[in-house]
C-alpha positions as YAML, in Angstrom:
chain: A
units: angstrom
residues:
- id: 1
  name: GLU
  ca: [121.48, -143.79, 89.92]
- id: 2
  name: LEU
  ca: [122.43, -140.48, 88.17]
- id: 3
  name: GLN
  ca: [119.88, -141.09, 85.86]
- id: 4
  name: GLY
  ca: [117.23, -141.35, 88.70]
- id: 5
  name: VAL
  ca: [118.37, -138.11, 90.23]
- id: 6
  name: MET
  ca: [118.63, -136.31, 87.34]
- id: 7
  name: ALA
  ca: [114.65, -137.59, 86.32]
- id: 8
  name: HIS
  ca: [113.74, -136.21, 89.84]
- id: 9
  name: GLU
  ca: [114.97, -132.89, 89.37]
- id: 10
  name: MET
  ca: [113.47, -132.66, 85.78]
- id: 11
  name: ALA
  ca: [110.41, -133.79, 87.16]
- id: 12
  name: HIS
  ca: [110.23, -130.84, 89.37]
- id: 13
  name: VAL
  ca: [110.41, -128.65, 86.34]
- id: 14
  name: ARG
  ca: [107.93, -130.54, 84.48]
- id: 15
  name: ASN
  ca: [105.44, -130.54, 87.45]
- id: 16
  name: TYR
  ca: [105.85, -126.66, 87.59]
- id: 17
  name: ASP
  ca: [106.78, -126.75, 91.17]
- id: 18
  name: ILE
  ca: [108.24, -123.57, 91.05]
- id: 19
  name: ARG
  ca: [105.21, -121.79, 89.86]
- id: 20
  name: LEU
  ca: [102.98, -123.78, 92.54]
- id: 21
  name: MET
  ca: [105.47, -122.56, 95.38]
- id: 22
  name: LEU
  ca: [105.25, -119.00, 94.09]
- id: 23
  name: LEU
  ca: [101.71, -119.13, 94.28]
- id: 24
  name: LEU
  ca: [101.62, -120.62, 97.90]
- id: 25
  name: ALA
  ca: [104.02, -117.70, 98.80]
- id: 26
  name: VAL
  ca: [101.78, -115.37, 97.72]
- id: 27
  name: LEU
  ca: [98.90, -117.06, 99.53]
- id: 28
  name: ILE
  ca: [100.91, -117.32, 102.59]
- id: 29
  name: GLY
  ca: [101.79, -113.42, 102.39]
- id: 30
  name: THR
  ca: [98.14, -112.68, 101.91]
- id: 31
  name: VAL
  ca: [97.51, -114.48, 105.18]
- id: 32
  name: ILE
  ca: [100.34, -112.76, 107.14]
- id: 33
  name: MET
  ca: [99.20, -109.33, 105.41]
- id: 34
  name: LEU
  ca: [95.73, -109.76, 107.16]
- id: 35
  name: SER
  ca: [97.52, -110.27, 110.34]
- id: 36
  name: ASP
  ca: [99.23, -107.18, 110.23]
- id: 37
  name: PHE
  ca: [95.90, -105.56, 109.18]
- id: 38
  name: PHE
  ca: [94.38, -106.41, 112.46]
- id: 39
  name: TRP
  ca: [97.32, -105.30, 114.16]
- id: 40
  name: SER
  ca: [97.14, -101.86, 112.44]
- id: 41
  name: VAL
  ca: [93.31, -101.55, 113.33]
- id: 42
  name: LEU
  ca: [93.98, -102.21, 116.75]
- id: 43
  name: ARG
  ca: [96.85, -99.64, 117.05]
- id: 44
  name: PHE
  ca: [95.01, -96.77, 115.34]
- id: 45
  name: GLY
  ca: [91.54, -97.67, 115.62]
- id: 46
  name: PRO
  ca: [88.92, -98.03, 112.51]
- id: 47
  name: ARG
  ca: [89.31, -95.13, 110.32]
- id: 48
  name: GLY
  ca: [91.81, -93.28, 112.38]
- id: 49
  name: GLY
  ca: [89.20, -92.80, 115.12]
- id: 50
  name: SER
  ca: [87.03, -90.64, 113.15]
- id: 51
  name: SER
  ca: [83.12, -90.54, 114.21]
- id: 52
  name: ARG
  ca: [80.48, -91.46, 111.73]
- id: 53
  name: GLY
  ca: [77.75, -89.27, 113.68]
- id: 54
  name: SER
  ca: [77.04, -91.83, 116.22]
- id: 55
  name: SER
  ca: [76.26, -90.68, 120.12]
- id: 56
  name: ASP
  ca: [79.02, -91.04, 122.67]
- id: 57
  name: GLY
  ca: [77.07, -93.72, 124.50]
- id: 58
  name: ASP
  ca: [77.39, -96.13, 121.26]
- id: 59
  name: LYS
  ca: [80.94, -95.07, 120.93]
- id: 60
  name: LYS
  ca: [81.76, -96.11, 124.36]
- id: 61
  name: GLY
  ca: [79.94, -99.52, 124.57]
- id: 62
  name: GLY
  ca: [80.43, -100.83, 120.77]
- id: 63
  name: GLY
  ca: [83.63, -99.20, 120.08]
- id: 64
  name: GLN
  ca: [85.29, -100.97, 122.97]
- id: 65
  name: LEU
  ca: [83.49, -104.36, 122.03]
- id: 66
  name: LEU
  ca: [84.75, -104.06, 118.55]
- id: 67
  name: MET
  ca: [88.47, -103.19, 119.70]
- id: 68
  name: VAL
  ca: [88.31, -106.16, 122.10]
- id: 69
  name: VAL
  ca: [87.26, -108.37, 119.30]
- id: 70
  name: VAL
  ca: [89.69, -107.00, 117.05]
- id: 71
  name: LEU
  ca: [92.42, -107.47, 119.77]
- id: 72
  name: ILE
  ca: [91.42, -111.22, 120.01]
- id: 73
  name: LEU
  ca: [91.59, -111.85, 116.31]
- id: 74
  name: ALA
  ca: [94.64, -109.95, 116.07]
- id: 75
  name: ILE
  ca: [96.41, -112.29, 118.64]
- id: 76
  name: ILE
  ca: [95.14, -115.36, 117.17]
- id: 77
  name: PHE
  ca: [96.30, -114.40, 113.56]
- id: 78
  name: SER
  ca: [99.71, -113.24, 114.71]
- id: 79
  name: ILE
  ca: [100.31, -116.25, 116.62]
- id: 80
  name: LEU
  ca: [98.51, -118.94, 114.11]
- id: 81
  name: ALA
  ca: [99.36, -117.43, 110.76]
- id: 82
  name: PRO
  ca: [102.90, -118.05, 110.44]
- id: 83
  name: ILE
  ca: [102.74, -121.34, 112.20]
- id: 84
  name: LEU
  ca: [100.11, -122.53, 109.87]
- id: 85
  name: ALA
  ca: [101.56, -121.01, 106.97]
- id: 86
  name: SER
  ca: [104.85, -122.89, 107.62]
- id: 87
  name: MET
  ca: [102.88, -126.27, 108.05]
- id: 88
  name: LEU
  ca: [101.01, -125.61, 104.60]
- id: 89
  name: GLN
  ca: [104.11, -124.99, 102.98]
- id: 90
  name: PHE
  ca: [105.96, -127.86, 104.34]
- id: 91
  name: ALA
  ca: [103.09, -130.28, 103.51]
- id: 92
  name: VAL
  ca: [102.89, -129.11, 99.78]
- id: 93
  name: SER
  ca: [106.56, -129.58, 99.67]
- id: 94
  name: ARG
  ca: [106.75, -133.02, 100.87]
- id: 95
  name: GLN
  ca: [103.86, -134.03, 98.56]
- id: 96
  name: ARG
  ca: [105.99, -132.53, 95.77]
- id: 97
  name: GLU
  ca: [108.75, -134.58, 96.54]
- id: 98
  name: TYR
  ca: [106.75, -137.80, 96.23]
- id: 99
  name: LEU
  ca: [105.25, -136.67, 92.96]
- id: 100
  name: ALA
  ca: [108.72, -135.76, 91.54]
- id: 101
  name: ASP
  ca: [109.65, -139.30, 92.54]
- id: 102
  name: ALA
  ca: [106.76, -140.77, 90.62]
- id: 103
  name: THR
  ca: [107.45, -138.48, 87.80]
- id: 104
  name: GLY
  ca: [111.14, -139.45, 87.86]
- id: 105
  name: VAL
  ca: [110.22, -143.03, 87.59]
- id: 106
  name: GLU
  ca: [107.77, -142.50, 84.65]
- id: 107
  name: LEU
  ca: [110.41, -140.61, 82.66]
- id: 108
  name: THR
  ca: [113.40, -143.20, 83.31]
- id: 109
  name: ARG
  ca: [111.16, -146.30, 83.82]
- id: 110
  name: ASN
  ca: [113.54, -147.61, 86.46]
- id: 111
  name: PRO
  ca: [112.71, -146.96, 90.04]
- id: 112
  name: LEU
  ca: [115.55, -148.68, 91.66]
- id: 113
  name: GLY
  ca: [118.22, -146.01, 90.10]
- id: 114
  name: LEU
  ca: [116.48, -143.59, 92.64]
- id: 115
  name: ALA
  ca: [116.01, -145.85, 95.12]
- id: 116
  name: HIS
  ca: [119.63, -146.74, 95.33]
- id: 117
  name: ALA
  ca: [120.78, -143.35, 95.16]
- id: 118
  name: LEU
  ca: [118.55, -142.36, 98.10]
- id: 119
  name: GLU
  ca: [119.92, -145.48, 99.97]
- id: 120
  name: LYS
  ca: [123.42, -143.94, 99.48]
- id: 121
  name: LEU
  ca: [122.27, -140.75, 100.74]
- id: 122
  name: ARG
  ca: [120.76, -142.18, 103.68]
- id: 123
  name: ALA
  ca: [123.85, -144.19, 104.73]
- id: 124
  name: ASP
  ca: [126.39, -141.23, 104.25]
- id: 125
  name: PRO
  ca: [127.32, -140.13, 107.93]
- id: 126
  name: THR
  ca: [129.39, -137.33, 106.74]
- id: 127
  name: PRO
  ca: [128.16, -133.89, 108.26]
- id: 128
  name: MET
  ca: [127.85, -130.86, 106.00]
- id: 129
  name: ARG
  ca: [129.85, -127.84, 107.33]
- id: 130
  name: ILE
  ca: [129.03, -124.95, 105.24]
- id: 131
  name: VAL
  ca: [125.29, -125.37, 105.11]
- id: 132
  name: ASN
  ca: [122.62, -123.54, 107.20]
- id: 133
  name: ARG
  ca: [118.87, -123.89, 107.53]
- id: 134
  name: GLY
  ca: [118.24, -121.05, 104.82]
- id: 135
  name: THR
  ca: [119.89, -123.29, 102.00]
- id: 136
  name: ALA
  ca: [118.85, -126.67, 103.45]
- id: 137
  name: HIS
  ca: [115.83, -126.95, 101.24]
- id: 138
  name: LEU
  ca: [118.10, -127.02, 98.13]
- id: 139
  name: PHE
  ca: [119.74, -130.48, 99.13]
- id: 140
  name: ILE
  ca: [118.25, -133.94, 98.60]
- id: 141
  name: VAL
  ca: [118.56, -134.73, 102.09]
- id: 142
  name: ASN
  ca: [118.35, -132.41, 104.87]
- id: 143
  name: PRO
  ca: [122.00, -131.65, 105.58]
- id: 144
  name: VAL
  ca: [121.30, -130.04, 109.02]
- id: 145
  name: LYS
  ca: [121.69, -132.92, 111.15]
- id: 146
  name: LYS
  ca: [119.39, -131.43, 114.18]
- id: 147
  name: PHE
  ca: [116.53, -130.55, 111.80]
- id: 148
  name: ALA
  ca: [116.88, -133.69, 109.79]
- id: 149
  name: GLU
  ca: [115.56, -135.80, 112.80]
- id: 150
  name: LEU
  ca: [112.04, -134.18, 112.19]
- id: 151
  name: GLY
  ca: [111.26, -137.19, 110.29]
- id: 152
  name: ASN
  ca: [107.58, -137.23, 109.36]
- id: 153
  name: THR
  ca: [106.22, -134.32, 111.25]
- id: 154
  name: VAL
  ca: [104.46, -131.46, 109.96]
- id: 155
  name: PHE
  ca: [107.35, -129.20, 109.98]
- id: 156
  name: ALA
  ca: [109.69, -131.42, 107.93]
- id: 157
  name: SER
  ca: [110.20, -130.01, 104.27]
- id: 158
  name: HIS
  ca: [111.19, -133.45, 102.63]
- id: 159
  name: PRO
  ca: [109.50, -136.75, 103.41]
- id: 160
  name: PRO
  ca: [111.48, -139.35, 105.07]
- id: 161
  name: LEU
  ca: [113.97, -141.32, 103.16]
- id: 162
  name: GLU
  ca: [112.84, -144.48, 104.27]
- id: 163
  name: SER
  ca: [109.28, -143.78, 102.98]
- id: 164
  name: ARG
  ca: [110.52, -142.66, 99.72]
- id: 165
  name: ILE
  ca: [112.69, -145.63, 99.23]
- id: 166
  name: GLU
  ca: [109.80, -147.94, 100.27]
- id: 167
  name: ARG
  ca: [107.45, -146.21, 97.63]
- id: 168
  name: LEU
  ca: [110.02, -146.73, 95.11]
- id: 169
  name: TYR
  ca: [110.74, -150.35, 95.52]
- id: 170
  name: ALA
  ca: [106.83, -150.83, 95.62]
...
């Protein structure tokens, strides 16, 4: 069991999961920066309100339409960007856990070791007292019980233990 758990963790290193998550963080940061850019354009106007030699009629009609479009885009980006970014990060994290399980089995040639360790973790009813949501991703099983019930939703950072154990037995 210990060998299976260690192989799982070493598989994260072998599969370059840290590098992938760093690239994902940059991608997510770019999306959020685009959202902030639209809010800045809305707040300060394009080019700080400088004119490009257009007539006042063009400024009133076209400028207002542009501002309405930018406002709609800013609202959509500011609402959807963090949600979609989190969903993307969690989806990648879940798939990397499955990959680490498979790579760990490849390293040890013993899927039952990790499966039995995961079964013991699933059966442990003891709640963690000194953990918070910020450190929950460092644990094999989500220690924050109210978030552990997320199961197999798009907001779960780890796949359900039942699914992982079933795959290991298969």
